[in-house]
Each structure stands twice: as C-alpha cells, then as structure tokens.
CSV table of C-alpha atoms in Angstrom, one decimal:
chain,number,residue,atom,x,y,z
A,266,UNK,CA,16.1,-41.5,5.1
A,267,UNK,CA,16.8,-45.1,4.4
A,268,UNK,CA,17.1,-44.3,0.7
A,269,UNK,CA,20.1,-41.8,1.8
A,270,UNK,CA,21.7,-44.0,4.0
A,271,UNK,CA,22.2,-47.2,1.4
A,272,UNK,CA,22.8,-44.6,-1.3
A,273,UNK,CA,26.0,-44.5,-3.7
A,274,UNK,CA,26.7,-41.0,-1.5
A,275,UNK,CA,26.7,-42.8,1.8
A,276,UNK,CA,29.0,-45.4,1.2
A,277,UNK,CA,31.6,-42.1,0.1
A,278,UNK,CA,31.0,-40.6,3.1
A,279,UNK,CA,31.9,-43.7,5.2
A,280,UNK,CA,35.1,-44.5,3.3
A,281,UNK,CA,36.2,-40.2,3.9
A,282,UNK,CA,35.2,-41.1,7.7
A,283,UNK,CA,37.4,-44.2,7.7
A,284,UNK,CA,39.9,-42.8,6.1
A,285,UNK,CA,40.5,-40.1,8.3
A,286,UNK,CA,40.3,-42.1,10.9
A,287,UNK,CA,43.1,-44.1,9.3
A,288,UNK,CA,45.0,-40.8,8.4
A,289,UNK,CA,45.1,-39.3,12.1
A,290,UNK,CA,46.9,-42.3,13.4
A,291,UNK,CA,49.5,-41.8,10.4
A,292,UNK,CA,50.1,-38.4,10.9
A,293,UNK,CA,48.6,-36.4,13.9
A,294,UNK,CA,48.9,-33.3,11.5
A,295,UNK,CA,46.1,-34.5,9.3
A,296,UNK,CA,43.0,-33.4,11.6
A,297,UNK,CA,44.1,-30.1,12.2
A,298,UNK,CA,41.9,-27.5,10.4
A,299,UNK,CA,44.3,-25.9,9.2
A,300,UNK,CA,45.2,-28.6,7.2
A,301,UNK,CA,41.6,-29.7,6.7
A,302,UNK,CA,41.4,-26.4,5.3
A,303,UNK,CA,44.2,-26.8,2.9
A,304,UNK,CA,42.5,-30.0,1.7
A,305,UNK,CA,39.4,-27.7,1.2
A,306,UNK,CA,41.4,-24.9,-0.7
A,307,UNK,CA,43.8,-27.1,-2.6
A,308,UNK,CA,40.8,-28.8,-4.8
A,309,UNK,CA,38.4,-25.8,-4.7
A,310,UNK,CA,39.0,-25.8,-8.7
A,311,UNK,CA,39.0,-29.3,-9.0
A,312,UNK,CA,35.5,-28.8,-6.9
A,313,UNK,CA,34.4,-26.1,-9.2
A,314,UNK,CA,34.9,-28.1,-12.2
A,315,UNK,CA,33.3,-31.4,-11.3
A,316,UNK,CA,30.0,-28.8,-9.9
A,317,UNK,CA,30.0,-28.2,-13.7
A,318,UNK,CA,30.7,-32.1,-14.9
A,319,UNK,CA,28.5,-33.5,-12.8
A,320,UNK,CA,25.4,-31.5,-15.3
A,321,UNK,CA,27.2,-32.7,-18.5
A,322,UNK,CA,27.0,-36.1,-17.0
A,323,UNK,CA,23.6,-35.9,-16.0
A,324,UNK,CA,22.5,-35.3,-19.2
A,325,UNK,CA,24.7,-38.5,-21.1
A,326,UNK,CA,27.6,-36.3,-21.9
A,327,UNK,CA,31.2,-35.6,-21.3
A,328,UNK,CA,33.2,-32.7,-21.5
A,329,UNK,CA,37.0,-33.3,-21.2
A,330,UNK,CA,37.8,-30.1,-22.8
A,331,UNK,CA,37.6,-28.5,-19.3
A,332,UNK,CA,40.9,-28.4,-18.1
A,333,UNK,CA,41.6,-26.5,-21.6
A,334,UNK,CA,39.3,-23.9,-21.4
A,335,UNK,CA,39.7,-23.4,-17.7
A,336,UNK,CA,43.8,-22.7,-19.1
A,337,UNK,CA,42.5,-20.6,-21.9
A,338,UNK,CA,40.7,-18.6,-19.1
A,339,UNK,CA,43.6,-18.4,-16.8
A,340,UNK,CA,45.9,-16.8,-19.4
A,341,UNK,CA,43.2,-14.0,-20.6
A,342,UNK,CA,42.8,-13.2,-17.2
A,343,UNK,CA,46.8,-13.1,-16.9
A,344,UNK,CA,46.7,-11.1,-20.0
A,345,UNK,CA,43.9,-8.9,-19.4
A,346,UNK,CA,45.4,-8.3,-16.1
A,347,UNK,CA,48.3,-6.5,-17.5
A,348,UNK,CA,46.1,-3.8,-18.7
A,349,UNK,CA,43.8,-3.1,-15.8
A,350,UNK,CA,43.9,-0.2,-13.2
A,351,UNK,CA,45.0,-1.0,-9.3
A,352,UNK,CA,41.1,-0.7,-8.3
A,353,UNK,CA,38.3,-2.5,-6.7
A,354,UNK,CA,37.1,-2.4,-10.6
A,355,UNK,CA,39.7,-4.7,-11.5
A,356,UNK,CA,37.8,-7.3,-9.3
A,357,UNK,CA,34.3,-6.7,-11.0
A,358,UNK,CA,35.8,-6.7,-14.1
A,359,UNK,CA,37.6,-10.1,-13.5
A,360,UNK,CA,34.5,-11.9,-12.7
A,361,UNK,CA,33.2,-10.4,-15.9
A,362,UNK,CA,35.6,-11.2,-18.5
A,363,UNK,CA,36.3,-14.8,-17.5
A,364,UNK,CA,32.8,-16.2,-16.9
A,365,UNK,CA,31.8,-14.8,-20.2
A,366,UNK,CA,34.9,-16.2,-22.1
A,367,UNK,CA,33.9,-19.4,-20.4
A,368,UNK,CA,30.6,-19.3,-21.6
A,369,UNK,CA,31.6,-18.3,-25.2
A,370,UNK,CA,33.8,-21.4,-25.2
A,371,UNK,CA,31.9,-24.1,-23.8
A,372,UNK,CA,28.5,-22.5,-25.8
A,373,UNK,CA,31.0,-23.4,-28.7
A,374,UNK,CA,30.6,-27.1,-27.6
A,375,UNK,CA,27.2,-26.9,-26.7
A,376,UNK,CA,26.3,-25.7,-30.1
A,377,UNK,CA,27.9,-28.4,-32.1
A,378,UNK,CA,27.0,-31.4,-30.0
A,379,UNK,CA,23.3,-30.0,-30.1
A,380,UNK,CA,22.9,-29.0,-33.7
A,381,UNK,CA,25.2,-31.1,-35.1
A,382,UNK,CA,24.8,-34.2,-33.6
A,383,UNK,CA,28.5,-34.8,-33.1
A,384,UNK,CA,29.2,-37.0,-30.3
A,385,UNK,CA,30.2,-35.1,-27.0
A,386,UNK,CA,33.5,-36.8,-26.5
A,387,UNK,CA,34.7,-36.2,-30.5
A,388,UNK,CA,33.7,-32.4,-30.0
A,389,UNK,CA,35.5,-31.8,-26.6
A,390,UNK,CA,38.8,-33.5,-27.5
A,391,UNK,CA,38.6,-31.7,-30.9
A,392,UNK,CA,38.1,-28.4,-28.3
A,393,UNK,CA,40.8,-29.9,-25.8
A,394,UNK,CA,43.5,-29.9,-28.5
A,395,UNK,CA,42.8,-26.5,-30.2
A,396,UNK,CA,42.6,-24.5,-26.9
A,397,UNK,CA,45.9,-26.2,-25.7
A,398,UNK,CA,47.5,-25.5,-28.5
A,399,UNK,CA,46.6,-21.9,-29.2
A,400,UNK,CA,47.5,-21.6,-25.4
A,401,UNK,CA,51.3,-22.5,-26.3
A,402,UNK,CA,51.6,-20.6,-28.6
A,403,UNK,CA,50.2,-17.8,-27.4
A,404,UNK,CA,51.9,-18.0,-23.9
A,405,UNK,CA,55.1,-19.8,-25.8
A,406,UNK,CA,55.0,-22.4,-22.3
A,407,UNK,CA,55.8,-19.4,-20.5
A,408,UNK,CA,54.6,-18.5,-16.8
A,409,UNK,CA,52.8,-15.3,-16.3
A,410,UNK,CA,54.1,-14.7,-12.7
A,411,UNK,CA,52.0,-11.7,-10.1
A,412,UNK,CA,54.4,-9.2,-10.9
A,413,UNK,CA,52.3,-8.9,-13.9
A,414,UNK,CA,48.7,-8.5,-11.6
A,415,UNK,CA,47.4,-5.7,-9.8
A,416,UNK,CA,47.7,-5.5,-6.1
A,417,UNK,CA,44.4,-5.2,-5.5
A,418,UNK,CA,43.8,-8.7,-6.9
A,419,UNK,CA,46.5,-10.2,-5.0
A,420,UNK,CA,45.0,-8.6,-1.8
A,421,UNK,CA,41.4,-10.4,-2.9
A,422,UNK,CA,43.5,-13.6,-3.7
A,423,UNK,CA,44.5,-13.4,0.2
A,424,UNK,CA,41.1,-12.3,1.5
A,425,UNK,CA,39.3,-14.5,4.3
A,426,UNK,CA,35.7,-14.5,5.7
A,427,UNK,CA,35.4,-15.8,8.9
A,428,UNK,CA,38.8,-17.7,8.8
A,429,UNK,CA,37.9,-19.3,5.4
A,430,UNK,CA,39.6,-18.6,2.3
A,431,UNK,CA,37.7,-16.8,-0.5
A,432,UNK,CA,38.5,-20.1,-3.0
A,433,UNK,CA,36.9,-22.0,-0.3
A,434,UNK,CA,34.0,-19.8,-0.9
A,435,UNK,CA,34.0,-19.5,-4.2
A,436,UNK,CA,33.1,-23.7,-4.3
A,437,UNK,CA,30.7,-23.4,-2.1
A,438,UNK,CA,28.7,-20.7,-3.9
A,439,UNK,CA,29.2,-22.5,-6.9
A,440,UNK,CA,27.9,-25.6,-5.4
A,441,UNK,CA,24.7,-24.1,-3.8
A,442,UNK,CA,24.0,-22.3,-7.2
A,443,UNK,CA,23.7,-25.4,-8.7
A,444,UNK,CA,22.3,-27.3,-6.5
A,445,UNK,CA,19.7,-24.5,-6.9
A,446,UNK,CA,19.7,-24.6,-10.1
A,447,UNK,CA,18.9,-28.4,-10.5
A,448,UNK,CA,16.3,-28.6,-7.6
A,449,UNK,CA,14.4,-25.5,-7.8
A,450,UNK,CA,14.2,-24.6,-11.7
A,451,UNK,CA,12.9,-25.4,-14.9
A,452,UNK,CA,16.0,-25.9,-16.6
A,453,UNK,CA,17.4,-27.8,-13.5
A,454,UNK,CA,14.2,-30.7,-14.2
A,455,UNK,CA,15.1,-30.1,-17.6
A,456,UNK,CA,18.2,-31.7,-17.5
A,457,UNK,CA,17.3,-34.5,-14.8
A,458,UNK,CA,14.6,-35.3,-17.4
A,459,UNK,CA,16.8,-35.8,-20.3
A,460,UNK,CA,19.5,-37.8,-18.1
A,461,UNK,CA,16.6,-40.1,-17.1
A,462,UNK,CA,15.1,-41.1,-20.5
A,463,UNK,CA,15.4,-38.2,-23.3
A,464,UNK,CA,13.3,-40.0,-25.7
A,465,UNK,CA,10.3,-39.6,-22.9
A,466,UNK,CA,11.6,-36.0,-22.3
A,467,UNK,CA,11.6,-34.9,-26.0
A,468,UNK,CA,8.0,-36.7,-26.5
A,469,UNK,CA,6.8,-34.8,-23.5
A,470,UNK,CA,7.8,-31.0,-25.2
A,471,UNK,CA,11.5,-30.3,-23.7
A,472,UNK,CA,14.1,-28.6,-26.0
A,473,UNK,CA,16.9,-31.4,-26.3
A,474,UNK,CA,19.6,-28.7,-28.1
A,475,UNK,CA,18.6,-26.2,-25.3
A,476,UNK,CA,19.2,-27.9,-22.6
A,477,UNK,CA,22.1,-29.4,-24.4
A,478,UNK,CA,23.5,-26.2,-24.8
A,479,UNK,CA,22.8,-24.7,-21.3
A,480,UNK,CA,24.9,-27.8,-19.9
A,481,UNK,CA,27.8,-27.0,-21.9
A,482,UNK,CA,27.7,-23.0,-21.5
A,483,UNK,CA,27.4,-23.3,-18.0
A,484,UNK,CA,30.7,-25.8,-17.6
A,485,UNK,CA,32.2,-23.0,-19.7
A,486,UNK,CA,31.0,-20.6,-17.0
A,487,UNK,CA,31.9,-22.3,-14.4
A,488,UNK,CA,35.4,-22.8,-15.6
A,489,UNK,CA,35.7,-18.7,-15.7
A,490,UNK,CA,34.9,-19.0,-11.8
A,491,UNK,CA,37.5,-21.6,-11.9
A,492,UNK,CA,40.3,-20.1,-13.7
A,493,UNK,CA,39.9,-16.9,-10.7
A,494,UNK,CA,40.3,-19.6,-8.3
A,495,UNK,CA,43.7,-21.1,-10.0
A,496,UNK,CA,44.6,-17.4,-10.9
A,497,UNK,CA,44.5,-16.8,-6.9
A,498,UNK,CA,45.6,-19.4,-5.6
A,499,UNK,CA,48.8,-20.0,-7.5
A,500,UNK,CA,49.1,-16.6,-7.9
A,501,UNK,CA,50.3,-17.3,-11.7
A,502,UNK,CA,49.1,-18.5,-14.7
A,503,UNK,CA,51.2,-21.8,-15.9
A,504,UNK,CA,50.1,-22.8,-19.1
A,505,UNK,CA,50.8,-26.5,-18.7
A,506,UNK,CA,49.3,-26.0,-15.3
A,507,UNK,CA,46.1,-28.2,-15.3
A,508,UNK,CA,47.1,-30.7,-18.3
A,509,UNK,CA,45.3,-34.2,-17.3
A,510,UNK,CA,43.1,-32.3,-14.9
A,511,UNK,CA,39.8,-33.2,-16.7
A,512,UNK,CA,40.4,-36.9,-15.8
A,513,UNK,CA,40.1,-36.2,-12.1
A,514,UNK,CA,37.3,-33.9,-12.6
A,515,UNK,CA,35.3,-37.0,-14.2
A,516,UNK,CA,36.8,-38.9,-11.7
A,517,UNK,CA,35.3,-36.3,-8.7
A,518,UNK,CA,31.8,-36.8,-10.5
A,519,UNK,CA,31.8,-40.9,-10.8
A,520,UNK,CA,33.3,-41.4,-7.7
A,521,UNK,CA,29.9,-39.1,-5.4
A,522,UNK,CA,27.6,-41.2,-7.2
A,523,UNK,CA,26.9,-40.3,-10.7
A,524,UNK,CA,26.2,-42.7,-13.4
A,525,UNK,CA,28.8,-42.4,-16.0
A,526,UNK,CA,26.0,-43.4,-19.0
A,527,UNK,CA,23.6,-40.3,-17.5
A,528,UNK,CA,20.7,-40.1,-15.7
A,529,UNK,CA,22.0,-40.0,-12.2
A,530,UNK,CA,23.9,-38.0,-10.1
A,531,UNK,CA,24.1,-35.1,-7.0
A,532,UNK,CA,25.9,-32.0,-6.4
A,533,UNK,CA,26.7,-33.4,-2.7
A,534,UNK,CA,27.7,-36.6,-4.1
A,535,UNK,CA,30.0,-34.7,-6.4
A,536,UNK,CA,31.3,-32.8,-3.1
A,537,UNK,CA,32.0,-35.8,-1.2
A,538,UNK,CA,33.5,-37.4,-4.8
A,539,UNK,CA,36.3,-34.5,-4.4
A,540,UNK,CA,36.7,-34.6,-0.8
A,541,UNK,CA,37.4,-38.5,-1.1
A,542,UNK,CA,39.9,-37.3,-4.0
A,543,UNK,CA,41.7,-34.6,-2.2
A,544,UNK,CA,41.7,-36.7,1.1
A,545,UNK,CA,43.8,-39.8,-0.8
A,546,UNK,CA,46.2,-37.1,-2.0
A,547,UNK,CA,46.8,-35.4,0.7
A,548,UNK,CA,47.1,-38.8,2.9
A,549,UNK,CA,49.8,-39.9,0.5
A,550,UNK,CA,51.6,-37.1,1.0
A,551,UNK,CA,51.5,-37.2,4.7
A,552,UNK,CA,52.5,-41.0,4.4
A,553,UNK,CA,55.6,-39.6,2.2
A,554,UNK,CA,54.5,-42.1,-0.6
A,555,UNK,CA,56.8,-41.3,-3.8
A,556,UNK,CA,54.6,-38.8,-6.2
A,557,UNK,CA,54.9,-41.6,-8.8
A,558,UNK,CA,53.2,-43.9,-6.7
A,559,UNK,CA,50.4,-41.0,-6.0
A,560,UNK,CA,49.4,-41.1,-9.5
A,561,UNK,CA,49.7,-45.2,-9.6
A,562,UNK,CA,47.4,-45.0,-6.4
A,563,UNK,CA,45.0,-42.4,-7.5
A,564,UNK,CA,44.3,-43.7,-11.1
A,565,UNK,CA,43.6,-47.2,-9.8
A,566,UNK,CA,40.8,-45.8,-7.4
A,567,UNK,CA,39.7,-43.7,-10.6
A,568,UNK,CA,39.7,-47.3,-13.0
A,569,UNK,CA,37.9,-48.9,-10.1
A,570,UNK,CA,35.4,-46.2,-9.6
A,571,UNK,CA,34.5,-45.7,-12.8
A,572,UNK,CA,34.1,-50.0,-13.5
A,573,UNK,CA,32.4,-50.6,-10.6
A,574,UNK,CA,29.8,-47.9,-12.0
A,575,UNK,CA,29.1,-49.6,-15.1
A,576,UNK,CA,28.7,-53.1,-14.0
A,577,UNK,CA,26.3,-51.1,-11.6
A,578,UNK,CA,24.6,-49.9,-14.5
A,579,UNK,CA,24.2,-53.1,-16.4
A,580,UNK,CA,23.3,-55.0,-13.9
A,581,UNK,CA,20.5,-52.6,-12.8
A,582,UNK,CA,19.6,-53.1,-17.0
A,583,UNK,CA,19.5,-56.4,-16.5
A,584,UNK,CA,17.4,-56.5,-13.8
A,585,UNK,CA,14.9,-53.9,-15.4
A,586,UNK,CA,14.6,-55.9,-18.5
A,587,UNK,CA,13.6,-59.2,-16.1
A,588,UNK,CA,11.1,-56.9,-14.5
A,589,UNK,CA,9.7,-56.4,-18.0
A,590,UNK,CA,9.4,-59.5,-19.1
A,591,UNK,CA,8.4,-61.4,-15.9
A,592,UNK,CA,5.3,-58.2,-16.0
C-alpha cells in the first residue's frame, strides 16, 4: 500500500483530482456525467492505443506507426463496409476483418524489428510513411461518410449498456484484457522480463523475437479494435483523421508511469495517463482557450512528461551504479 501511494500512478491521480476540482469552479458543466462521459468516449481510441503502447514500451520499444495503421484500418473497414449485407453478420464480420488487418500490419513490424535487428523507431516511421501514403492515394484525401455503412452498424455505433456507450466499453475490455494478459500469463512475464533486463531474460531461456513480435502484433490488433471505435464514433472514415495521433498516444503511456527507456510501466497508469490527457483538453475547451493554444498547452505537458521521465531514469542509474560500487 505505501508503495502505491508514493508511486508515479498516485501522483496522476492527484493532479486528475485537483484538476477537476479546479475545473468545477470554471465551469459547473464539467462534473456532470454526462460530460464526464464524453471525456470517457471522446479518447476511448486514444485509450485503446496507449493499452497497446504501453507493451511496446515495456519491452524498450516504440511504435509510432499507430496512428497509421489504425487509418489504414479505418478505410478497409469503410471499404469493406460498402460490400457487406444489413445484418447482425456485418458486426461479426467487422471485428473480424480489422483485428486481423491489424495484426498483419503491426506482425509486419514485429517481424523486422525482431529478425532484423532494425531499430523500432527506423521500422515504424518507415511503416508510418508507407501506410499514410498508400492511404491517400487510395482514399485520394476523401471522406468516406455513413451513407456508405450499413444500418445495422450505425445502430451498434449508437448502442449503450447500462447508460455507457459501447466505445466506452470497448476500452475497458481492452484494458482488462491486457491487464490479464500481463499479470496472469506467460507471455505477459514475458514481456515484463525483457523490459526489466533482456540480457538476464534471454540468458534465462525467453524467446527475444517472440515476444518481440507478440508486442508489435498485438498493437496491430488492438488498433483494429481501435479503428471500430473511430469508425463509430465519427461515424466516417477521414483519412487525415488521426495524423499526429501517435504522439499523444506515447504521451498517454509516459505520462501513467511508464519508463520511456523500458522496463516499467501499468495498464492503470496508462488509464489515468489518458484521463489526465482528455481532462486538460476538455478543460481548455470549457475555459474557451483558443485551439492553438490547446496544442501549445498540451505539447508542453507532453515535453515535460516525457523529461521529467528520463532524468527520473538516470538519476535512478546513478544511484544504482553508487549502490554497486559502495557494495
């Protein structure tokens, strides 16, 4: 218990209690749940994404392809959509397709940053700039509007359980998957052991390009859950849509607690990392802060986050190598 409370994930969830705090006396709108829900449902796919990140991170790597292939999803879906029947099918088939394209594309990743030995941030931005641009030019920069979608997946975009929007629901499944996932199975101590030292991991008999691999494929699949969350709630599929998205994603992850370099990091710290996100935005906009400012705002708390981290992690170095030698 006292670990928890002076952990990187406590301090989060003080600064989201002050600053709603500070955000009711702005604007009495901002408590309300419906607005609270809003918040919730307006960075379900940021949420889903930095579910994913915060796995790549773990492990020492970074994908900022994300935003890409969670586009590249959106518009087969938009596509695919065209095609497929007005039935309770479509939906099966929908969480069919765009896992599995999400999978193939971020396996694609995987592969080459495992059995290549490229670095993680060459491969993804060689990945972020292909997709994008295959997107264009596939799409042309055009919107695929619902007039293109079957009504039975704009009824499921609209459907609620218990009052809660099934976006909402789809981040928290996502969330308590992985969460699963890391506590409860072998792959999930997998990759905590390879974040923590991978030299000891590998000496020890875990599969480096496997777990590699699984990290990756599973961002990809969780960017197909994703891209049905964007697809629903804008209703739409915008090509330029979620350009620059993958910074806030990283952002989500550094900000609940993760450690940049790897090694550390928690899917409820990544939750609270989002909240605090989509709180400051929303706040901004309640202030009526110009949308310029928003992005001046937000990237400064990103620049911070992120440095803050890192002298963190060197001090914490420092301190280890004293240990060592003082032993």
């Amino acid at each position: 218990m006292k670990a928890f409370l002076k952990s990187k994930e406590m301090s989060v969830a003080v600064i989201i209690l002050l600053l709603c705090i500070i955000l009711a006396f702005i604007s009495p709108v901002f408590l309300t749940a419906d607005n609270l829900l809003d918040v919730v449902k307006g960075n379900a796919v940021l949420g889903i994404l930095a579910i994913g990140m915060t796995l790549v991170i773990i492990t020492g790597g970074i994908d900022v392809s994300v935003a890409a292939v969670t586009s590249a999803v959106c518009v087969v879906l938009g596509k695919t959509m065209m095609f497929l029947p007005d039935s309770p099918l479509t939906i099966v088939l929908i969480f069919v397709i765009a896992p599995l394209f999400g999978v193939l594309l971020g396996s694609i990743n995987g592969i080459l940053v495992a059995k290549i030995q490229i670095p993680a941030i060459v491969v993804t931005l060689g990945m972020m700039s292909i997709i994008n641009g295959l997107v264009l030019y596939i799409t042309n920069g055009q919107y695929l509007n619902s007039s293109n979608f079957p009504t039975v997946f704009l009824k499921f975009s609209n459907f609620s359980v218990f009052g809660i929007s099934i976006i909402i629901w789809l981040f928290i499944i996502t969330a308590a998957l992985t969460w699963y996932i890391l506590k409860y199975t072998l792959i999930g101590r997998e990759v905590m052991a390879i974040g923590g030292n991978k030299e000891s991991a590998v000496r020890v008999g875990i599969n480096y390009s496997k777990v590699q691999i699984f990290v990756f494929s599973y961002m990809g699949f969780l960017a197909g859950i994703a891209a049905i969350a964007q697809t629903s709630y804008t209703k739409a599929v915008d090509p330029n849509g979620m350009l620059g998205l993958e910074l806030m994603v990283i952002a989500a992850v550094v900000l609940g607690g993760a450690n940049i370099m790897g090694g550390r990091g928690t899917i409820f710290g990544t939750i609270l990392g989002v909240l605090l996100l989509g709180i400051i935005q929303n706040g901004l906009i309640l202030a009526k802060i110009d949308t310029f400012w928003q992005k001046v705002f937000t990237g400064a708390i990103i620049l911070i986050a992120v440095s803050y981290d890192h002298i963190q992690y060197k001090r914490s170095q420092k301190q280890l190598s004293k240990i060592e030698v003082e032993a």
